[in-house]
Short mmCIF file of C-alpha atoms and ligand atoms in Angstrom, two decimals:
data_model
loop_
_atom_site.label_atom_id
_atom_site.label_comp_id
_atom_site.label_asym_id
_atom_site.label_seq_id
_atom_site.Cartn_x
_atom_site.Cartn_y
_atom_site.Cartn_z
CA UNK X 8 0.17 0.28 0.07
CA UNK X 9 1.30 3.45 -0.85
CA UNK X 10 1.83 5.42 2.15
CA UNK X 11 1.57 9.48 1.75
CA UNK X 12 3.97 11.44 3.91
CA UNK X 13 2.49 11.90 6.72
CA UNK X 14 4.56 15.44 7.04
CA UNK X 15 2.82 17.12 4.35
CA UNK X 16 -0.76 16.98 7.00
CA UNK X 17 0.95 19.43 9.30
CA UNK X 18 0.91 22.07 6.88
CA UNK X 19 -1.66 24.73 7.77
CA UNK X 20 -4.42 23.92 5.86
CA UNK X 21 -4.15 25.73 2.71
CA UNK X 22 -1.80 28.07 1.19
CA UNK X 23 -2.19 31.84 2.06
CA UNK X 24 -2.30 33.41 -1.50
CA UNK X 25 -4.44 30.00 -2.45
CA UNK X 26 -6.68 31.77 0.56
CA UNK X 27 -7.16 34.88 0.05
CA UNK X 28 -7.77 34.22 -4.16
CA UNK X 29 -10.56 32.67 -2.64
CA UNK X 30 -12.25 35.36 -1.21
CA UNK X 31 -11.33 37.38 -4.62
CA UNK X 32 -12.97 35.49 -6.94
CA UNK X 33 -16.51 34.75 -4.52
CA UNK X 34 -15.79 38.83 -4.61
CA UNK X 35 -15.81 38.83 -7.99
CA UNK X 36 -18.26 36.26 -9.16
CA UNK X 37 -20.75 37.70 -7.06
CA UNK X 38 -19.74 41.83 -8.45
CA UNK X 39 -18.98 41.45 -11.58
CA UNK X 40 -19.02 45.08 -12.80
CA UNK X 41 -16.73 45.84 -9.33
CA UNK X 42 -13.13 46.04 -10.82
CA UNK X 43 -10.86 44.96 -8.36
CA UNK X 44 -7.13 46.30 -7.60
CA UNK X 45 -4.29 43.90 -6.32
CA UNK X 46 -1.96 45.21 -3.81
CA UNK X 47 -2.27 41.98 -2.09
CA UNK X 48 0.60 38.97 -3.61
CA UNK X 49 3.49 40.85 -4.21
CA UNK X 50 3.73 40.18 -8.38
CA UNK X 51 5.55 43.05 -11.15
CA UNK X 52 3.63 44.83 -13.17
CA UNK X 53 6.35 46.04 -15.16
CA UNK X 54 7.61 44.80 -18.68
CA UNK X 55 10.86 43.38 -18.91
CA UNK X 56 13.87 46.12 -18.94
CA UNK X 57 14.52 46.52 -22.41
CA UNK X 58 18.40 45.20 -22.30
CA UNK X 59 16.65 42.30 -20.91
CA UNK X 60 14.07 41.61 -23.42
CA UNK X 61 16.80 42.41 -26.12
CA UNK X 62 19.27 39.90 -24.95
CA UNK X 63 16.81 37.12 -24.26
CA UNK X 64 15.53 37.28 -28.25
CA UNK X 65 18.96 37.07 -29.13
CA UNK X 66 19.40 34.26 -27.03
CA UNK X 67 16.29 32.82 -28.21
CA UNK X 68 17.64 33.39 -31.90
CA UNK X 69 21.11 31.78 -31.29
CA UNK X 70 18.45 28.42 -29.79
CA UNK X 71 17.55 28.67 -33.90
CA UNK X 72 21.11 28.46 -35.46
CA UNK X 73 23.01 24.99 -35.80
CA UNK X 74 25.98 26.95 -34.87
CA UNK X 75 25.07 28.82 -31.64
CA UNK X 76 22.09 25.72 -30.41
CA UNK X 77 23.22 25.62 -26.86
CA UNK X 78 21.65 21.58 -25.35
CA UNK X 79 22.04 20.96 -21.30
CA UNK X 80 24.41 23.86 -19.56
CA UNK X 81 26.35 23.74 -16.82
CA UNK X 82 23.77 23.35 -14.48
CA UNK X 83 25.27 25.84 -11.87
CA UNK X 84 25.08 28.55 -14.69
CA UNK X 85 26.50 29.82 -17.17
CA UNK X 86 30.58 31.83 -16.94
CA UNK X 87 28.97 34.25 -18.40
CA UNK X 88 26.23 35.15 -15.43
CA UNK X 89 28.06 33.56 -12.73
CA UNK X 90 31.33 35.92 -13.29
CA UNK X 91 28.96 38.92 -14.21
CA UNK X 92 27.17 38.04 -10.46
CA UNK X 93 30.64 38.18 -8.65
CA UNK X 94 31.63 40.97 -9.95
CA UNK X 95 29.08 43.61 -9.65
CA UNK X 96 26.70 42.41 -7.78
CA UNK X 97 29.85 41.11 -5.32
CA UNK X 98 33.85 42.55 -5.60
CA UNK X 99 31.63 46.15 -6.66
CA UNK X 100 30.68 45.97 -2.76
CA UNK X 101 33.76 44.95 -1.80
CA UNK X 102 32.51 40.93 -0.93
CA UNK X 103 35.19 38.45 -2.00
CA UNK X 104 32.94 35.42 -3.89
CA UNK X 105 33.94 33.62 -6.52
CA UNK X 106 31.93 33.04 -9.69
CA UNK X 107 31.73 29.19 -8.95
CA UNK X 108 30.20 29.48 -5.34
CA UNK X 109 27.37 30.64 -7.41
CA UNK X 110 24.37 28.41 -8.34
CA UNK X 111 21.87 29.61 -11.77
CA UNK X 112 18.68 28.67 -10.72
CA UNK X 113 15.14 29.43 -12.10
CA UNK X 114 13.86 30.93 -9.15
CA UNK X 115 14.81 31.69 -4.98
CA UNK X 116 11.41 30.23 -4.13
CA UNK X 117 12.34 26.61 -5.12
CA UNK X 118 16.09 27.76 -3.43
CA UNK X 119 15.10 28.40 -0.06
CA UNK X 120 12.50 26.14 -0.07
CA UNK X 121 15.61 22.98 -1.51
CA UNK X 122 18.49 23.99 0.78
CA UNK X 123 17.08 22.50 3.70
CA UNK X 124 17.30 18.73 1.87
CA UNK X 125 21.28 18.98 2.62
CA UNK X 126 20.59 19.75 6.83
CA UNK X 127 20.54 16.69 8.97
CA UNK X 128 16.17 16.44 10.16
CA UNK X 129 16.94 17.02 13.82
CA UNK X 130 18.42 19.92 13.67
CA UNK X 131 16.64 23.29 15.63
CA UNK X 132 15.77 25.86 12.49
CA UNK X 133 15.29 29.82 14.06
CA UNK X 134 11.92 31.10 11.96
CA UNK X 135 11.46 34.76 11.71
CA UNK X 136 7.56 36.00 12.39
CA UNK X 137 5.80 37.10 10.17
CA UNK X 138 7.64 35.43 7.06
CA UNK X 139 7.25 34.99 3.91
CA UNK X 140 5.68 31.21 4.03
CA UNK X 141 8.64 28.89 2.14
CA UNK X 142 11.31 28.47 5.24
CA UNK X 143 8.61 26.79 7.35
CA UNK X 144 6.08 25.03 5.51
CA UNK X 145 9.64 22.95 3.62
CA UNK X 146 10.66 22.83 6.45
CA UNK X 147 7.02 21.29 8.11
CA UNK X 148 7.06 18.91 4.90
CA UNK X 149 10.91 17.84 6.03
CA UNK X 150 10.05 16.62 9.48
CA UNK X 151 11.69 18.97 11.12
CA UNK X 152 8.43 19.97 13.28
CA UNK X 153 6.08 18.66 15.54
CA UNK X 154 1.96 19.50 15.63
CA UNK X 155 1.05 23.48 14.27
CA UNK X 156 -0.84 24.49 17.25
CA UNK X 157 -2.21 28.01 17.59
CA UNK X 158 0.06 28.97 15.02
CA UNK X 159 3.42 28.06 15.96
CA UNK X 160 5.04 24.59 14.70
CA UNK X 161 6.60 22.75 17.75
CA UNK X 162 10.01 22.86 17.31
CA UNK X 163 11.45 25.85 15.94
CA UNK X 164 11.95 28.93 17.40
CA UNK X 165 10.56 31.93 16.22
CA UNK X 166 12.12 35.12 15.52
CA UNK X 167 9.44 38.01 16.33
CA UNK X 168 9.47 40.77 14.35
CA UNK X 169 6.98 43.42 16.90
CA UNK X 170 6.33 47.08 16.13
CA UNK X 171 8.69 46.27 20.17
CA UNK X 172 11.67 45.81 17.89
CA UNK X 173 10.87 47.54 15.00
CA UNK X 174 10.44 44.84 13.04
CA UNK X 175 14.31 43.59 13.35
CA UNK X 176 13.66 40.60 15.17
CA UNK X 177 16.06 39.84 18.38
CA UNK X 178 19.14 37.18 18.60
CA UNK X 179 17.19 33.98 20.50
CA UNK X 180 18.62 33.25 23.47
CA UNK X 181 18.25 29.53 23.13
CA UNK X 182 21.46 27.83 20.57
CA UNK X 183 19.74 27.11 16.43
CA UNK X 184 21.65 25.41 14.01
CA UNK X 185 19.78 26.92 10.89
CA UNK X 186 18.61 30.61 10.94
CA UNK X 187 16.38 31.99 8.20
CA UNK X 188 16.52 35.52 7.89
CA UNK X 189 15.03 38.19 4.89
CA UNK X 190 15.84 41.78 4.59
CA UNK X 191 14.71 43.98 3.12
CA UNK X 192 12.17 42.28 4.49
CA UNK X 193 9.24 39.90 2.82
CA UNK X 194 6.48 40.77 4.48
CA UNK X 195 7.58 44.10 6.48
CA UNK X 196 10.21 45.79 4.03
CA UNK X 197 11.72 46.56 7.44
CA UNK X 198 15.82 45.80 7.04
CA UNK X 199 18.83 45.69 9.25
CA UNK X 200 21.78 47.41 10.40
CA UNK X 201 25.20 45.76 9.93
CA UNK X 202 25.48 45.97 13.76
CA UNK X 203 22.08 43.63 13.77
CA UNK X 204 23.99 41.20 10.30
CA UNK X 205 26.76 41.45 12.85
CA UNK X 206 25.50 40.51 15.77
CA UNK X 207 23.90 37.52 13.61
CA UNK X 208 26.88 36.39 11.76
CA UNK X 209 28.63 36.31 15.77
CA UNK X 210 25.95 34.70 17.31
CA UNK X 211 25.68 31.85 14.31
CA UNK X 212 29.24 31.11 14.65
CA UNK X 213 28.84 31.15 18.42
CA UNK X 214 26.83 28.43 17.95
CA UNK X 215 28.81 26.81 14.52
CA UNK X 216 24.59 27.68 12.66
CA UNK X 217 24.61 28.68 9.52
CA UNK X 218 22.92 31.88 8.23
CA UNK X 219 20.07 31.68 5.00
CA UNK X 220 20.07 35.03 4.18
CA UNK X 221 17.24 36.13 1.67
CA UNK X 222 17.62 39.13 0.27
CA UNK X 223 15.68 39.17 -2.85
CA UNK X 224 15.21 42.62 -1.74
CA UNK X 225 17.96 44.63 -1.69
CA UNK X 226 17.29 46.53 -4.62
CA UNK X 227 15.45 47.84 -3.36
CA UNK X 228 17.74 49.22 -0.86
CA UNK X 229 18.19 52.89 -1.15
CA UNK X 230 19.80 53.64 2.41
CA UNK X 231 23.79 53.99 1.82
CA UNK X 232 24.29 52.87 5.64
CA UNK X 233 21.62 49.00 4.89
CA UNK X 234 23.82 47.01 4.14
CA UNK X 235 22.61 44.43 0.67
CA UNK X 236 24.70 41.45 1.05
CA UNK X 237 25.82 39.22 4.27
CA UNK X 238 29.82 38.73 2.93
CA UNK X 239 28.98 42.90 3.72
CA UNK X 240 29.46 41.71 6.78
CA UNK X 241 33.30 40.43 8.12
CA UNK X 242 33.04 36.52 8.57
CA UNK X 243 29.64 36.18 6.90
CA UNK X 244 31.55 33.48 4.36
CA UNK X 245 31.94 31.08 6.89
CA UNK X 246 28.28 31.02 7.90
CA UNK X 247 26.13 31.71 5.77
CA UNK X 248 24.04 31.27 2.56
CA UNK X 249 22.40 33.70 0.56
CA UNK X 250 19.68 33.52 -1.67
CA UNK X 251 18.96 35.94 -4.53
CA UNK X 252 16.38 36.93 -7.71
CA UNK X 253 15.57 38.81 -10.64
CA UNK X 254 11.66 38.89 -9.99
CA UNK X 255 11.20 41.59 -8.34
CA UNK X 256 15.57 43.37 -9.63
CA UNK X 257 14.05 42.91 -12.82
CA UNK X 258 10.09 42.12 -13.72
CA UNK X 259 11.30 37.85 -13.68
CA UNK X 260 8.51 36.62 -11.97
CA UNK X 261 7.46 34.68 -16.05
CA UNK X 262 11.20 34.94 -16.50
CA UNK X 263 12.21 32.59 -14.05
CA UNK X 264 15.40 33.35 -12.37
CA UNK X 265 16.98 33.64 -9.39
CA UNK X 266 21.09 32.41 -8.04
CA UNK X 267 22.39 31.21 -4.75
CA UNK X 268 25.55 31.56 -2.94
CA UNK X 269 27.56 29.39 -1.40
CA UNK X 270 30.98 30.15 -0.17
CA UNK X 271 33.24 26.92 0.11
CA UNK X 272 34.67 28.24 3.33
CA UNK X 273 31.13 26.94 4.83
CA UNK X 274 31.05 24.31 6.37
CA UNK X 275 28.68 21.33 8.65
CA UNK X 276 28.61 19.12 10.26
CA UNK X 277 28.15 14.59 10.51
CA UNK X 278 27.33 13.22 13.83
CA UNK X 279 30.28 11.90 14.39
CA UNK X 280 31.42 15.90 13.92
CA UNK X 281 33.92 15.59 11.45
CA UNK X 282 33.56 18.84 8.58
CA UNK X 283 31.84 18.37 5.43
CA UNK X 284 32.42 21.09 2.23
CA UNK X 285 27.77 22.81 2.69
CA UNK X 286 29.48 24.04 -1.41
CA UNK X 287 30.38 20.11 -1.85
CA UNK X 288 27.10 18.96 -0.51
CA UNK X 289 24.36 22.07 -1.66
CA UNK X 290 26.54 21.04 -5.65
CA UNK X 291 26.29 17.41 -5.49
CA UNK X 292 22.33 18.29 -5.16
CA UNK X 293 21.78 21.09 -7.62
CA UNK X 294 23.24 18.92 -10.28
CA UNK X 295 21.53 16.01 -9.70
CA UNK X 296 17.75 17.73 -9.26
CA UNK X 297 18.50 20.56 -11.59
CA UNK X 298 19.32 21.06 -15.11
CA UNK X 299 19.89 24.80 -15.33
CA UNK X 300 18.81 27.19 -16.13
CA UNK X 301 17.90 28.25 -20.10
CA UNK X 302 20.01 29.82 -21.99
CA UNK X 303 18.04 32.31 -23.27
CA UNK X 304 16.91 33.73 -19.25
CA UNK X 305 20.96 33.49 -18.42
CA UNK X 306 21.58 36.07 -21.06
CA UNK X 307 19.00 38.38 -20.36
CA UNK X 308 19.61 38.44 -16.74
CA UNK X 309 23.12 39.43 -17.19
CA UNK X 310 21.84 41.32 -19.40
CA UNK X 311 20.73 43.09 -15.77
CA UNK X 312 24.41 44.33 -15.20
CA UNK X 313 25.29 46.12 -18.28
CA UNK X 314 25.36 50.44 -17.66
CA UNK X 315 22.27 50.25 -19.74
CA UNK X 316 20.30 47.83 -17.27
CA UNK X 317 21.91 48.60 -14.29
CA UNK X 318 19.66 52.25 -14.80
CA UNK X 319 17.32 50.49 -15.99
CA UNK X 320 16.66 47.99 -13.19
CA UNK X 321 17.55 51.39 -11.15
CA UNK X 322 14.26 53.09 -13.42
CA UNK X 323 11.99 50.23 -12.16
CA UNK X 324 12.52 50.02 -8.87
CA UNK X 325 12.65 53.88 -8.24
CA UNK X 326 9.09 53.10 -10.23
CA UNK X 327 7.94 50.94 -6.81
CA UNK X 328 8.87 53.26 -4.37
CA UNK X 329 7.71 55.91 -5.84
CA UNK X 330 4.14 53.92 -5.37
CA UNK X 331 4.93 52.86 -1.80
CA UNK X 332 6.24 56.61 -1.05
CA UNK X 333 2.37 57.28 -2.39
CA UNK X 334 1.55 53.76 0.08
CA UNK X 335 3.03 55.59 3.14
CA UNK X 336 1.49 59.12 3.03
CA UNK X 337 -1.73 57.69 2.00
CA UNK X 338 -1.50 55.92 5.36
CA UNK X 339 0.24 58.44 7.33
CA UNK X 340 -3.05 60.54 6.30
CA UNK X 341 -5.11 57.69 8.43
CA UNK X 342 -3.16 57.74 11.08
CA UNK X 343 -2.30 54.00 10.13
CA UNK X 344 1.36 53.02 11.83
CA UNK X 345 3.34 51.61 9.39
CA UNK X 346 7.01 50.37 8.70
CA UNK X 347 8.87 49.38 5.22
CA UNK X 348 8.46 50.96 1.74
CA UNK X 349 11.88 52.78 2.27
CA UNK X 350 14.03 50.04 0.56
CA UNK X 351 11.24 47.98 0.27
CA UNK X 352 8.26 46.82 -1.89
CA UNK X 353 6.20 46.06 0.56
CA UNK X 354 4.58 48.28 3.43
CA UNK X 355 3.59 46.50 6.67
CA UNK X 356 0.15 49.08 8.24
CA UNK X 357 -0.38 48.05 11.90
CA UNK X 358 -4.03 48.08 11.91
CA UNK X 359 -4.87 47.38 15.61
CA UNK X 360 -7.50 45.31 13.97
CA UNK X 361 -8.35 41.43 12.92
CA UNK X 362 -6.40 41.21 9.84
CA UNK X 363 -8.60 39.09 7.76
CA UNK X 364 -11.60 41.31 9.15
CA UNK X 365 -9.60 44.10 7.94
CA UNK X 366 -8.55 42.17 4.64
CA UNK X 367 -12.16 41.12 3.74
CA UNK X 368 -13.42 45.29 4.53
CA UNK X 369 -10.54 46.48 2.50
CA UNK X 370 -11.86 43.97 -0.18
CA UNK X 371 -15.76 44.70 0.06
CA UNK X 372 -15.90 48.12 0.77
CA UNK X 373 -13.06 49.34 -1.35
CA UNK X 374 -11.89 46.54 -4.43
CA UNK X 375 -8.77 46.62 -2.69
CA UNK X 376 -7.17 43.43 -2.67
CA UNK X 377 -3.79 43.55 0.42
CA UNK X 378 -2.51 40.33 1.97
CA UNK X 379 -3.60 39.83 5.89
CA UNK X 380 -0.54 40.14 8.32
CA UNK X 381 -2.24 36.71 10.41
CA UNK X 382 -0.69 34.96 7.34
CA UNK X 383 2.76 35.12 7.94
CA UNK X 384 2.56 34.25 11.10
CA UNK X 385 1.29 34.84 13.99
CA UNK X 386 3.15 38.32 15.33
CA UNK X 387 1.61 38.86 11.94
CA UNK X 388 -1.72 39.63 13.24
CA UNK X 389 -3.09 43.06 14.26
CA UNK X 390 -1.41 43.68 10.30
CA UNK X 391 -1.43 43.82 6.84
CA UNK X 392 1.24 44.21 3.24
CA UNK X 393 0.17 46.44 1.13
CA UNK X 394 2.86 45.81 -2.80
CA UNK X 395 3.55 48.79 -4.21
CA UNK X 396 3.82 46.66 -7.39
CA UNK X 397 1.16 48.06 -9.63
CA UNK X 398 0.57 50.62 -11.81
CA UNK X 399 0.95 54.33 -11.12
CA UNK X 400 -2.36 54.94 -11.70
CA UNK X 401 -4.34 52.05 -9.93
CA UNK X 402 -1.69 52.38 -6.64
CA UNK X 403 -3.64 56.50 -6.41
CA UNK X 404 -7.42 54.44 -7.64
CA UNK X 405 -6.63 52.39 -4.68
CA UNK X 406 -5.33 53.99 -2.38
CA UNK X 407 -8.38 57.46 -2.57
CA UNK X 408 -11.08 53.81 -2.03
CA UNK X 409 -9.60 52.53 0.93
CA UNK X 410 -9.15 56.68 2.09
CA UNK X 411 -13.49 57.06 1.26
CA UNK X 412 -13.53 53.67 2.84
CA UNK X 413 -12.26 54.39 6.14
CA UNK X 414 -13.96 57.78 6.34
N1 LIG I 13 11.98 35.21 -1.29
C1 LIG I 13 11.67 36.28 -0.87
C2 LIG I 13 11.53 36.85 0.23
C3 LIG I 13 10.45 36.29 -2.01
O1 LIG I 13 9.07 37.11 -1.48
C4 LIG I 13 10.35 35.74 -2.99
C5 LIG I 13 8.89 36.20 -3.72
O2 LIG I 13 8.22 36.64 -3.44
C6 LIG I 13 10.82 35.39 -3.14
C7 LIG I 13 11.79 34.52 -2.16
C8 LIG I 13 10.76 34.34 -4.11
O3 LIG I 13 11.91 34.65 -5.45
P1 LIG I 13 11.58 34.18 -6.87
O4 LIG I 13 10.25 34.44 -7.97
O5 LIG I 13 13.24 34.04 -7.29
O6 LIG I 13 11.21 32.16 -7.52
#
């Protein structure tokens, strides 16, 4: 008799965005004449930068000719992209990351979901609350947690982000082995200072732990004091893996390209206390289960690192940050405290009310979709996330509707 992986039965009934989609679809079916503006799911709306589109087209064209056709590429990514990443995303910021420490993939969701596979099933986890749900759910699937009671899985140290700590969690008082951090944060939009990241690196070192640093939104950082990479912190090469994605940087949510940095100096231990190279383990996993991102997509991603590409990416992220500024100003006029939006495309609003109730009010009276904070974890209760990913007209219209609805 075929049996299931019973860890899946511990997962909460459905994924946050499918719950939202159900409510939105029901509303749309009942009110077809009332157009809904979606500021919920973090999906981009602006088309690809023209440099990426041209490189993408050129890459596709190459595939159509015998002389330039490409079959399977290197699983870890083409050298032209890995070298551009090492130079522009790391060397330019003073970080020593070699091209062969970079693993190109078709998305950061897969990378931050899959990475846990190479670690023991009995390790201690530290996971933020509120959080991008992938970190928790993939560990539940792998059997690293107990049951979920009152929105918390047994066996996880939750790193609470609250108004009291400015939504940057404190270092836990207990030892943990695998620590998930995300800055600029999804969902709160909060950023971590150099000193805060240095404290995490020191904690990881002291505990022989590994930090999984998700910097999917680093392209939105405008404050020059805020690190873009964990490797800007001295010693981080020995304790951290970093995830980056082109999804929000350059509108690649539908094009799919990302990368993960696994330094060769990173070690983890077996039960007998022998050290192993984490780079070698991830390389083994990646080459066994992944066959490379497509060539034209990698060409499109590499175009981001040209001068024109950098300008176009900056213009695109500036545009979304312009939306974010309007959202923050509007929330200020409504006396709703919020964070985020200045170095991140998300605004995290402290509504002081049940977050699904606030979501329903926004949907039913303003026809605006936001994301209820409770869906990101217990500490998200009382908050909603509004995303800056939409056209300027839609953001302006949504803010007018919200102001009317809350009057
Ligand atoms: N990490 C965070 C924090 C995200 O918010 C997202 C997407 O929303 C991802 C990773 C996944 O990005 P990708 O589109 O590369 O899979």
